[in-house]
Coordinates of C-alpha atoms in Angstrom, one line a residue:
X1 CA -17.0 85.2 13.9
X2 CA -19.2 87.2 16.3
X3 CA -22.6 86.1 17.4
X4 CA -25.8 87.6 16.1
X5 CA -29.0 88.5 18.0
X6 CA -32.3 87.8 16.3
X7 CA -35.9 87.5 17.4
X8 CA -37.2 84.0 18.0
X9 CA -39.9 83.4 15.4
X10 CA -41.6 80.9 17.8
X11 CA -41.7 83.4 20.7
X12 CA -42.2 86.9 19.4
X13 CA -40.5 89.6 21.5
X14 CA -37.8 87.2 22.7
X15 CA -34.3 87.8 21.4
X16 CA -31.9 84.8 21.0
X17 CA -28.2 84.6 20.2
X18 CA -27.3 82.8 17.0
X19 CA -23.8 81.6 16.0
X20 CA -23.5 81.9 12.2
X21 CA -21.0 79.0 12.1
X22 CA -23.5 76.7 13.8
X23 CA -26.3 77.9 11.6
X24 CA -24.2 77.2 8.5
X25 CA -23.4 73.8 9.8
X26 CA -27.0 73.0 10.4
X27 CA -28.0 74.2 7.0
X28 CA -25.3 72.0 5.4
X29 CA -26.4 69.0 7.5
X30 CA -30.0 69.5 6.4
X31 CA -29.0 69.8 2.8
X32 CA -26.9 66.7 3.0
X33 CA -29.7 64.8 4.6
X34 CA -32.2 65.9 2.0
X35 CA -29.8 64.8 -0.8
X36 CA -29.3 61.5 0.9
X37 CA -33.1 61.0 0.9
X38 CA -33.3 62.0 -2.7
X39 CA -30.5 59.6 -3.8
X40 CA -32.2 56.8 -1.9
X41 CA -35.5 57.6 -3.5
X42 CA -34.0 57.6 -7.0
X43 CA -32.4 54.1 -6.3
X44 CA -35.8 52.9 -5.1
X45 CA -37.5 54.2 -8.2
X46 CA -35.0 52.7 -10.5
X47 CA -35.0 49.3 -8.7
X48 CA -38.9 49.3 -8.8
X49 CA -38.9 50.1 -12.5
X50 CA -36.3 47.5 -13.3
X51 CA -38.1 44.8 -11.4
X52 CA -41.4 45.6 -13.0
X53 CA -39.8 45.4 -16.5
X54 CA -38.2 42.0 -15.6
X55 CA -41.4 40.7 -14.2
X56 CA -43.3 41.7 -17.3
X57 CA -41.0 39.9 -19.7
X58 CA -40.1 36.9 -17.4
X59 CA -40.5 33.6 -19.3
X60 CA -42.8 31.0 -17.9
X61 CA -40.0 28.5 -17.2
X62 CA -38.0 31.1 -15.2
X63 CA -41.1 32.0 -13.3
X64 CA -41.6 28.4 -12.3
X65 CA -38.0 28.1 -11.3
X66 CA -37.9 31.3 -9.3
X67 CA -41.4 31.1 -7.7
X68 CA -42.2 27.4 -7.2
X69 CA -42.9 28.0 -3.5
X70 CA -45.3 30.8 -4.4
X71 CA -47.2 28.5 -6.6
X72 CA -47.2 25.8 -4.0
X73 CA -48.6 28.1 -1.3
X74 CA -51.2 29.5 -3.6
X75 CA -52.3 26.0 -4.6
X76 CA -52.7 25.1 -0.9
X77 CA -54.8 28.1 -0.1
X78 CA -57.0 27.8 -3.2
X79 CA -57.7 24.1 -2.4
X80 CA -60.2 25.4 0.2
X81 CA -62.5 26.1 -2.7
X82 CA -63.0 22.4 -3.3
X83 CA -65.3 22.4 -0.3
X84 CA -67.6 25.1 -1.7
X85 CA -67.7 23.4 -5.1
X86 CA -68.3 20.1 -3.4
X87 CA -71.2 21.3 -1.2
X88 CA -72.9 23.5 -3.9
X89 CA -73.1 20.7 -6.4
X90 CA -73.9 18.2 -3.6
X91 CA -77.0 20.1 -2.5
X92 CA -78.3 20.5 -6.1
X93 CA -77.6 16.9 -7.0
X94 CA -79.2 15.6 -3.8
X95 CA -82.6 16.9 -4.9
X96 CA -82.6 13.9 -7.3
X97 CA -81.3 11.5 -4.6
X98 CA -84.0 9.1 -3.6
X99 CA -83.0 8.9 0.2
X100 CA -82.7 12.7 0.4
X101 CA -86.0 13.3 -1.3
X102 CA -87.8 10.9 1.1
X103 CA -86.2 12.7 4.1
X104 CA -86.8 16.3 3.1
X105 CA -89.3 16.2 0.3
X106 CA -93.0 15.5 -0.2
X107 CA -94.7 12.7 -2.1
X108 CA -96.0 13.7 -5.6
X109 CA -98.9 11.6 -6.6
X110 CA -98.8 12.6 -10.2
X111 CA -95.2 11.4 -10.5
X112 CA -95.3 8.6 -7.9
X113 CA -92.0 9.9 -6.5
X114 CA -90.8 12.0 -3.6
X115 CA -89.8 15.5 -4.7
X116 CA -88.3 18.4 -2.7
X117 CA -90.8 21.2 -3.4
X118 CA -89.5 24.0 -5.6
X119 CA -90.0 26.5 -2.8
X120 CA -87.6 24.6 -0.6
X121 CA -85.1 24.0 -3.4
X122 CA -85.1 27.8 -3.9
X123 CA -84.8 28.5 -0.2
X124 CA -81.9 26.1 0.3
X125 CA -80.0 27.4 -2.8
X126 CA -80.7 31.0 -1.9
X127 CA -79.6 30.7 1.7
X128 CA -76.1 29.6 0.7
X129 CA -75.8 32.8 -1.4
X130 CA -77.1 34.9 1.5
X131 CA -74.6 33.4 3.9
X132 CA -71.7 34.0 1.3
X133 CA -72.7 37.7 0.9
X134 CA -72.6 38.3 4.7
X135 CA -69.4 36.1 5.0
X136 CA -67.7 38.0 2.2
X137 CA -68.0 41.4 3.9
X138 CA -67.1 40.0 7.3
X139 CA -64.0 38.3 5.8
X140 CA -63.0 41.5 4.1
X141 CA -63.1 43.5 7.4
X142 CA -61.3 40.8 9.4
X143 CA -58.6 40.0 6.7
X144 CA -57.9 43.8 6.4
X145 CA -57.0 43.7 10.2
X146 CA -55.4 40.3 10.8
X147 CA -54.3 39.1 7.3
X148 CA -55.3 36.5 4.8
X149 CA -53.9 33.4 6.6
X150 CA -55.5 33.9 10.0
X151 CA -58.8 34.7 8.4
X152 CA -58.8 31.6 6.3
X153 CA -57.8 29.4 9.2
X154 CA -60.7 30.8 11.3
X155 CA -63.1 30.2 8.4
X156 CA -62.0 26.5 8.1
X157 CA -62.6 26.0 11.8
X158 CA -66.1 27.4 11.5
X159 CA -66.7 25.1 8.5
X160 CA -65.8 22.1 10.6
X161 CA -68.4 23.1 13.2
X162 CA -71.2 24.0 10.8
X163 CA -71.0 20.6 9.0
X164 CA -72.4 19.0 12.2
X165 CA -75.6 20.9 11.6
X166 CA -76.2 19.7 8.0
X167 CA -75.1 16.2 9.0
X168 CA -77.6 15.8 11.9
X169 CA -80.4 17.9 10.2
X170 CA -83.7 16.3 11.2
X171 CA -85.8 18.5 8.9
X172 CA -85.5 20.8 6.0
X173 CA -85.5 23.9 8.2
X174 CA -82.5 22.7 10.1
X175 CA -80.8 21.9 6.9
X176 CA -81.4 25.4 5.6
X177 CA -79.9 26.9 8.8
X178 CA -76.7 24.8 8.3
X179 CA -76.4 25.8 4.7
X180 CA -76.8 29.4 5.6
X181 CA -74.1 29.2 8.3
X182 CA -71.7 27.3 5.9
X183 CA -72.1 30.2 3.5
X184 CA -70.3 32.4 6.0
X185 CA -66.8 30.8 5.8
X186 CA -67.2 30.1 2.1
X187 CA -67.4 33.8 1.6
X188 CA -63.8 34.0 2.9
X189 CA -62.7 31.2 0.6
X190 CA -64.2 32.9 -2.4
X191 CA -62.2 36.2 -2.1
X192 CA -59.1 35.7 -0.1
X193 CA -57.8 32.7 -2.2
X194 CA -58.0 34.7 -5.3
X195 CA -56.4 37.8 -3.8
X196 CA -53.5 35.8 -2.3
X197 CA -52.8 33.9 -5.6
X198 CA -52.6 37.2 -7.5
X199 CA -50.3 38.9 -4.9
X200 CA -47.7 36.2 -4.3
X201 CA -46.9 35.2 -8.0
X202 CA -45.3 37.1 -10.9
X203 CA -47.2 38.3 -13.9
X204 CA -46.3 35.2 -15.9
X205 CA -47.8 32.8 -13.3
X206 CA -50.9 34.9 -12.4
X207 CA -53.3 33.4 -15.0
X208 CA -52.4 29.8 -13.9
X209 CA -52.6 30.3 -10.1
X210 CA -55.8 32.4 -10.2
X211 CA -57.6 30.0 -12.6
X212 CA -56.6 27.1 -10.5
X213 CA -59.4 28.3 -8.3
X214 CA -61.8 27.1 -11.0
X215 CA -60.0 23.7 -11.0
X216 CA -60.7 23.4 -7.3
X217 CA -64.4 24.3 -7.9
X218 CA -64.8 21.7 -10.6
X219 CA -62.8 19.1 -8.7
X220 CA -65.2 19.5 -5.7
X221 CA -68.2 19.1 -8.0
X222 CA -66.6 15.9 -9.5
X223 CA -66.0 14.4 -6.1
X224 CA -69.6 15.0 -5.0
X225 CA -71.0 13.5 -8.2
X226 CA -68.7 10.5 -7.9
X227 CA -69.8 9.9 -4.3
X228 CA -73.4 10.2 -5.1
X229 CA -73.0 7.9 -8.0
X230 CA -71.6 5.3 -5.7
X231 CA -74.4 5.7 -3.2
X232 CA -77.5 6.2 -5.5
X233 CA -78.3 2.4 -5.4
X234 CA -77.8 2.0 -1.7
X235 CA -80.7 1.1 0.5
X236 CA -78.9 2.1 3.7
X237 CA -80.9 4.4 6.0
X238 CA -79.9 8.0 5.9
X239 CA -77.3 7.2 3.3
X240 CA -77.4 10.9 2.1
X241 CA -75.4 11.8 5.3
X242 CA -72.3 10.2 4.0
X243 CA -71.6 12.9 1.4
X244 CA -72.1 15.5 4.1
X245 CA -69.6 13.7 6.4
X246 CA -66.9 13.6 3.6
X247 CA -66.6 17.4 4.0
X248 CA -64.8 16.9 7.4
X249 CA -61.8 15.5 5.5
X250 CA -60.7 18.9 4.2
X251 CA -60.5 21.6 6.9
X252 CA -57.7 20.4 9.1
X253 CA -55.1 19.5 6.5
X254 CA -55.7 22.8 4.6
X255 CA -55.6 24.8 7.8
X256 CA -52.2 23.3 8.6
X257 CA -50.9 24.2 5.1
X258 CA -52.2 27.8 5.4
X259 CA -50.6 28.1 8.9
X260 CA -47.2 27.2 7.3
X261 CA -47.7 29.6 4.4
X262 CA -46.2 33.1 4.3
X263 CA -48.5 36.1 4.5
X264 CA -49.2 38.2 1.4
X265 CA -46.3 40.7 1.1
X266 CA -48.7 43.2 -0.4
X267 CA -50.9 43.0 2.8
X268 CA -47.9 43.4 5.0
X269 CA -46.7 46.4 3.0
X270 CA -50.1 48.1 3.3
X271 CA -49.7 47.7 7.0
X272 CA -46.2 49.3 6.8
X273 CA -44.6 46.1 7.9
X274 CA -42.0 46.4 5.3
X275 CA -39.3 44.1 6.9
X276 CA -41.9 41.3 7.3
X277 CA -43.0 41.9 3.7
X278 CA -39.4 41.4 2.5
X279 CA -39.1 38.2 4.7
X280 CA -42.3 37.0 3.1
X281 CA -41.0 37.5 -0.4
X282 CA -37.8 35.7 0.4
X283 CA -39.9 32.6 1.5
X284 CA -41.6 32.7 -1.9
X285 CA -38.3 32.7 -3.9
X286 CA -36.0 29.8 -4.8
X287 CA -32.3 30.2 -5.7
X288 CA -31.6 29.0 -9.3
X289 CA -29.4 29.9 -12.3
X290 CA -31.7 32.9 -12.9
X291 CA -31.6 34.0 -9.3
X292 CA -28.2 33.5 -7.6
X293 CA -29.2 35.8 -4.6
X294 CA -32.7 36.1 -3.2
X295 CA -31.8 39.2 -1.2
X296 CA -31.4 41.4 -4.3
X297 CA -34.7 40.4 -5.9
X298 CA -36.6 40.6 -2.6
X299 CA -35.2 44.1 -2.0
X300 CA -36.4 45.2 -5.5
X301 CA -39.8 43.6 -5.2
X302 CA -40.5 45.1 -1.8
X303 CA -39.5 48.6 -3.1
X304 CA -41.8 48.1 -6.1
X305 CA -44.6 47.3 -3.8
X306 CA -43.9 50.4 -1.7
X307 CA -43.8 52.5 -4.8
X308 CA -47.0 51.1 -6.3
X309 CA -48.9 51.6 -3.0
X310 CA -47.5 55.2 -2.6
X311 CA -48.5 56.1 -6.2
X312 CA -52.0 54.6 -5.8
X313 CA -52.4 56.7 -2.6
X314 CA -51.8 59.9 -4.6
X315 CA -55.0 59.3 -6.6
X316 CA -57.2 57.7 -3.9
X317 CA -56.0 57.6 -0.4
X318 CA -59.0 55.8 1.0
X319 CA -59.2 52.1 1.6
X320 CA -62.8 51.5 2.4
X321 CA -65.6 49.8 0.5
X322 CA -66.9 53.2 -0.4
X323 CA -63.6 54.1 -2.2
X324 CA -64.2 51.3 -4.6
X325 CA -67.0 53.5 -6.1
X326 CA -64.9 56.7 -6.4
X327 CA -62.8 57.9 -9.5
X328 CA -61.3 55.3 -11.7
X329 CA -61.8 52.7 -9.0
X330 CA -65.6 52.8 -9.9
X331 CA -64.7 51.7 -13.4
X332 CA -62.5 48.9 -12.1
X333 CA -65.2 47.8 -9.7
X334 CA -67.9 47.8 -12.4
X335 CA -65.8 45.7 -14.7
X336 CA -64.9 43.1 -12.1
X337 CA -68.6 42.9 -11.0
X338 CA -70.0 42.5 -14.4
X339 CA -67.4 39.9 -15.4
X340 CA -68.4 37.8 -12.4
X341 CA -72.1 38.3 -12.8
X342 CA -71.9 37.3 -16.5
X343 CA -70.4 34.0 -15.3
X344 CA -73.5 33.3 -13.3
X345 CA -76.1 34.5 -15.8
X346 CA -75.0 32.6 -18.9
X347 CA -76.4 29.1 -18.1
X348 CA -73.9 27.9 -15.5
X349 CA -76.8 26.9 -13.3
X350 CA -77.6 24.1 -15.8
X351 CA -74.3 22.6 -14.7
X352 CA -75.2 22.9 -11.0
X353 CA -78.5 21.2 -11.6
X354 CA -77.0 18.7 -14.1
X355 CA -78.2 15.5 -12.4
X356 CA -81.7 16.9 -11.8
X357 CA -81.8 18.3 -15.3
X358 CA -80.9 15.0 -16.9
X359 CA -83.6 13.3 -15.1
X360 CA -86.2 15.8 -16.0
X361 CA -85.0 15.7 -19.6
X362 CA -85.9 12.0 -19.5
X363 CA -82.6 10.2 -18.7
X364 CA -82.6 7.4 -16.1
X365 CA -81.3 8.0 -12.7
X366 CA -78.1 6.0 -12.8
X367 CA -77.3 7.4 -16.3
X368 CA -78.0 11.0 -15.0
X369 CA -75.3 10.7 -12.3
X370 CA -72.9 9.1 -14.7
X371 CA -73.4 12.0 -17.1
X372 CA -72.7 14.4 -14.3
X373 CA -69.4 12.7 -13.5
X374 CA -68.3 12.8 -17.2
X375 CA -69.4 16.5 -17.3
X376 CA -67.1 17.6 -14.5
X377 CA -64.2 15.6 -15.9
X378 CA -64.8 17.7 -19.1
X379 CA -64.7 20.7 -16.8
X380 CA -61.3 19.9 -15.4
X381 CA -59.9 19.1 -18.9
X382 CA -61.4 22.5 -20.1
X383 CA -59.7 24.4 -17.3
X384 CA -56.3 22.8 -17.9
X385 CA -56.8 23.6 -21.6
X386 CA -57.4 27.2 -20.7
X387 CA -53.9 27.3 -19.4
X388 CA -52.6 26.3 -22.9
X389 CA -55.0 28.7 -24.5
X390 CA -53.9 31.6 -22.3
X391 CA -50.4 31.3 -23.7
X392 CA -51.6 32.2 -27.1
X393 CA -54.6 34.4 -26.5
X394 CA -55.4 37.3 -24.1
X395 CA -58.0 37.5 -21.3
X396 CA -60.5 39.5 -23.3
X397 CA -60.2 37.3 -26.4
X398 CA -60.9 34.2 -24.5
X399 CA -63.7 35.6 -22.4
X400 CA -65.4 37.3 -25.3
X401 CA -65.4 34.3 -27.7
X402 CA -66.3 32.1 -24.8
X403 CA -69.5 34.1 -24.4
X404 CA -70.2 33.8 -28.1
X405 CA -69.8 30.1 -28.1
X406 CA -72.0 29.7 -25.0
X407 CA -74.7 31.7 -26.7
X408 CA -74.7 29.3 -29.6
X409 CA -74.7 26.1 -27.4
X410 CA -77.6 27.4 -25.2
X411 CA -79.7 28.4 -28.1
X412 CA -79.4 25.0 -29.6
X413 CA -80.3 23.4 -26.2
X414 CA -83.4 25.5 -26.2
X415 CA -84.3 24.4 -29.8
X416 CA -84.0 20.8 -28.7
X417 CA -86.4 21.4 -25.9
X418 CA -89.3 22.5 -28.2
X419 CA -90.2 18.9 -29.2
X420 CA -89.1 16.7 -26.3
X421 CA -88.1 13.1 -27.0
X422 CA -85.7 10.5 -26.0
X423 CA -83.3 11.4 -28.7
X424 CA -83.5 15.1 -28.0
X425 CA -82.9 14.3 -24.3
X426 CA -79.6 12.6 -25.2
X427 CA -78.8 15.6 -27.4
X428 CA -79.3 18.0 -24.6
X429 CA -77.1 15.8 -22.2
X430 CA -74.4 15.7 -24.9
X431 CA -74.6 19.5 -25.4
X432 CA -74.3 20.1 -21.7
X433 CA -71.0 18.2 -21.8
X434 CA -69.9 20.5 -24.6
X435 CA -71.2 23.5 -22.7
X436 CA -69.2 22.5 -19.6
X437 CA -66.0 22.1 -21.6
X438 CA -66.4 25.5 -23.3
X439 CA -67.4 27.2 -20.1
X440 CA -64.4 25.8 -18.2
X441 CA -62.1 26.5 -21.2
X442 CA -63.1 30.1 -21.3
X443 CA -65.2 32.3 -19.0
X444 CA -65.2 29.9 -16.0
X445 CA -61.5 30.1 -15.1
X446 CA -60.6 33.4 -16.8
X447 CA -63.1 35.2 -14.6
X448 CA -60.9 34.6 -11.6
X449 CA -57.8 35.9 -13.3
X450 CA -59.6 39.0 -14.6
X451 CA -61.3 40.0 -11.3
X452 CA -57.8 39.7 -9.6
X453 CA -56.1 41.8 -12.2
X454 CA -58.6 44.7 -12.6
X455 CA -58.7 46.2 -9.1
X456 CA -56.1 48.6 -7.7
X457 CA -53.7 47.0 -5.3
X458 CA -54.9 48.6 -2.1
X459 CA -58.5 48.0 -2.9
X460 CA -58.1 44.5 -4.5
X461 CA -59.7 42.5 -1.7
X462 CA -62.5 44.8 -1.3
X463 CA -63.2 45.1 -5.1
X464 CA -63.2 41.3 -5.3
X465 CA -65.6 41.1 -2.4
X466 CA -68.0 43.6 -4.1
X467 CA -67.7 41.8 -7.4
X468 CA -68.2 38.3 -5.8
X469 CA -71.2 39.6 -3.9
X470 CA -72.7 40.9 -7.2
X471 CA -72.3 37.4 -8.4
X472 CA -73.9 36.0 -5.3
X473 CA -76.9 38.4 -5.6
X474 CA -77.3 37.2 -9.2
X475 CA -77.0 33.7 -7.8
X476 CA -79.9 34.4 -5.5
X477 CA -82.0 35.4 -8.5
X478 CA -80.9 32.2 -10.3
X479 CA -81.6 30.1 -7.2
X480 CA -85.2 31.5 -7.1
X481 CA -86.1 30.9 -10.8
X482 CA -84.1 27.8 -11.9
X483 CA -86.0 25.3 -9.7
X484 CA -89.3 26.7 -11.2
X485 CA -87.9 26.4 -14.7
X486 CA -86.9 22.8 -14.3
X487 CA -89.4 21.4 -11.8
X488 CA -92.3 19.5 -13.5
X489 CA -94.7 20.8 -10.8
X490 CA -93.8 24.4 -11.6
X491 CA -92.9 26.0 -15.0
X492 CA -91.6 22.8 -16.4
X493 CA -89.5 24.5 -19.1
X494 CA -86.9 21.7 -19.2
X495 CA -84.5 22.2 -22.1
X496 CA -86.2 25.4 -23.2
X497 CA -84.4 27.0 -20.4
X498 CA -81.5 27.3 -22.8
X499 CA -83.4 30.1 -24.7
X500 CA -83.5 32.2 -21.5
X501 CA -79.8 32.0 -20.6
X502 CA -78.7 32.4 -24.2
X503 CA -80.2 35.9 -24.2
X504 CA -78.0 36.9 -21.2
X505 CA -74.9 35.4 -23.0
X506 CA -75.7 37.6 -26.0
X507 CA -75.9 40.8 -24.0
X508 CA -72.8 39.8 -21.9
X509 CA -70.8 39.5 -25.1
X510 CA -71.9 43.0 -26.3
X511 CA -70.8 44.5 -22.9
X512 CA -67.6 42.6 -23.1
X513 CA -66.6 44.1 -26.4
X514 CA -67.1 47.8 -25.2
X515 CA -65.9 47.6 -21.6
X516 CA -63.6 44.8 -20.8
X517 CA -59.9 45.7 -21.3
X518 CA -57.1 43.3 -22.1
X519 CA -54.9 42.7 -19.1
X520 CA -52.6 40.0 -20.3
X521 CA -48.9 40.8 -19.9
X522 CA -49.7 44.0 -17.8
X523 CA -48.2 44.4 -14.4
X524 CA -50.2 45.9 -11.6
X525 CA -48.3 49.2 -11.9
X526 CA -49.0 49.4 -15.6
X527 CA -52.7 48.6 -15.1
X528 CA -52.8 51.5 -12.5
X529 CA -51.4 53.8 -15.1
X530 CA -53.7 52.7 -17.9
X531 CA -56.8 53.2 -15.7
X532 CA -55.5 56.5 -14.3
X533 CA -55.0 57.8 -17.9
X534 CA -58.6 56.6 -18.8
X535 CA -57.5 54.4 -21.7
X536 CA -60.4 52.9 -23.6
X537 CA -60.9 49.2 -23.1
X538 CA -60.0 48.2 -26.7
X539 CA -56.8 50.3 -26.5
X540 CA -55.3 48.7 -23.4
X541 CA -53.5 45.9 -25.4
X542 CA -51.5 48.2 -27.6
X543 CA -51.0 51.2 -25.2
X544 CA -47.6 51.3 -23.5
X545 CA -47.1 53.3 -20.4
X546 CA -44.0 54.3 -18.3
X547 CA -44.2 53.2 -14.7
X548 CA -42.5 54.8 -11.8
X549 CA -41.6 57.9 -13.7
X550 CA -39.1 59.7 -11.4
X551 CA -39.9 63.2 -12.4
X552 CA -43.6 62.7 -12.1
X553 CA -43.3 61.0 -8.7
X554 CA -41.1 63.7 -7.3
X555 CA -43.6 66.3 -8.4
X556 CA -46.5 64.4 -7.0
X557 CA -44.9 63.2 -3.7
X558 CA -43.0 66.4 -2.8
X559 CA -40.2 66.5 -0.2
X560 CA -42.2 65.2 2.7
X561 CA -43.7 62.3 0.6
X562 CA -40.3 61.2 -0.6
X563 CA -39.0 61.3 3.0
X564 CA -41.9 59.2 4.2
X565 CA -41.4 56.6 1.5
X566 CA -37.7 56.2 2.2
X567 CA -38.2 56.1 6.0
X568 CA -40.8 53.4 5.5
X569 CA -38.1 51.2 4.0
X570 CA -37.0 50.0 7.4
X571 CA -34.8 47.3 6.1
X572 CA -32.2 50.0 5.3
X573 CA -30.5 50.1 8.6
X574 CA -27.3 51.4 7.1
X575 CA -29.1 54.3 5.5
X576 CA -30.9 55.1 8.6
X577 CA -27.7 55.4 10.5
X578 CA -26.3 57.7 7.8
X579 CA -29.1 60.2 8.1

């Protein structure tokens, strides 16, 4: 076959010689290569779809047998939240602690007692929220670059150092600086633990591991109340420092556990570290009768992660905080933020100020601390009860009816405050126990699950940061007004505060009905489709979608997109050699 002379399209005017046989072989080779890429893409799509379907319908017992390590690592990371719950409750409870009031308060001649002025109570509580707001944004930026584990370990080391400031505080100004700095690492705990829990576990375990964060919060509050109850009668000088020193117990053991834990496979995949993501998944799995070979499931899971991230990139390719406010991500950010803000504006501050509130309501000092311990025991029981409730009811159902119940309780609390008496004070204390149980049975723990499920995968951490900061900003407002509501030298509302918070619970329930979708039993890929299709909130539960539709993906990705996705699957050495 004779050669042909043609003009070089890259160099006009230059004639080159082309062998038709070589050209045909090249065309055949390119066609074969393209077909190999397409075949591999179809395999990846089918594996992803099959894994998503199996995850959706995986029984709880199978999930526990297959992912026990994932549950263990998630529990270890979430335990860091014990410190935040401990210190937040500690600070609010210390206002009623005699030794603390003498050190940082002023003498009130009208009451004959030392009181921390309302302005300093406000400043101390507010500075924690300010520190958390700053810490959340910093943690989001750092975690996006170096991962969840390294960021959390760094935050724990900072916590160890900052505790020295509050322990050795000589005046209220130094105490304020210490609490502000402690808020920085707590910001990392608030968001990264929730993100990690949602990303390492299957759908069937998601509600348990994300709501465990609330158990850690309540457990921290219980520990601080128990320690204060044991020290309230002590006449030792500077006895209030002991509760601060207890905080040194936590950071080192938790940091060791986090160091040994695998990194989130979703974070690794977002960084195109596919082989490491697969290795991380294998560390989360356990061989059992349902899973004879970890390799097969790990391969399918990492391909599903790749497909999900690629599909999300087609609708919004950005990964900045600004992208959380674009397109359907704006809706997801709004829902996550309001869910968390509602948790803060429906009377939860009464639990944080429980000891102080009991005393202002007329109960004795020892009885006040005893009530607070009982209260947090109710909180733990309530959170564990939410796990049972979640098996029968959806996220929306529990959250909505929880808000309705809190509205009724808070309204009755306000009514009891109209005519204060010893009997009404006991009634308020008893209702706060009921409130704590209902709160931790419903909106308290479910909030963490909802805000982890609502965001898109690639913007999950940033959306949670924005939502939590909305919560913290609301917390600043609460920190400003709550001391004035309860302090006898300020507004002195006492139990009538219940009226104020019941109003917010009422409006939160109305919003919930119209805007909060049901996410129970939905995989991340399904939620992406539902939001992309702009399905109404009340239609989420009964709307079925097809994920990883091959025809749609081929049309959206195009030839280059398919090739990039297959090439990114670096674990396929055999396929790479073929092509």
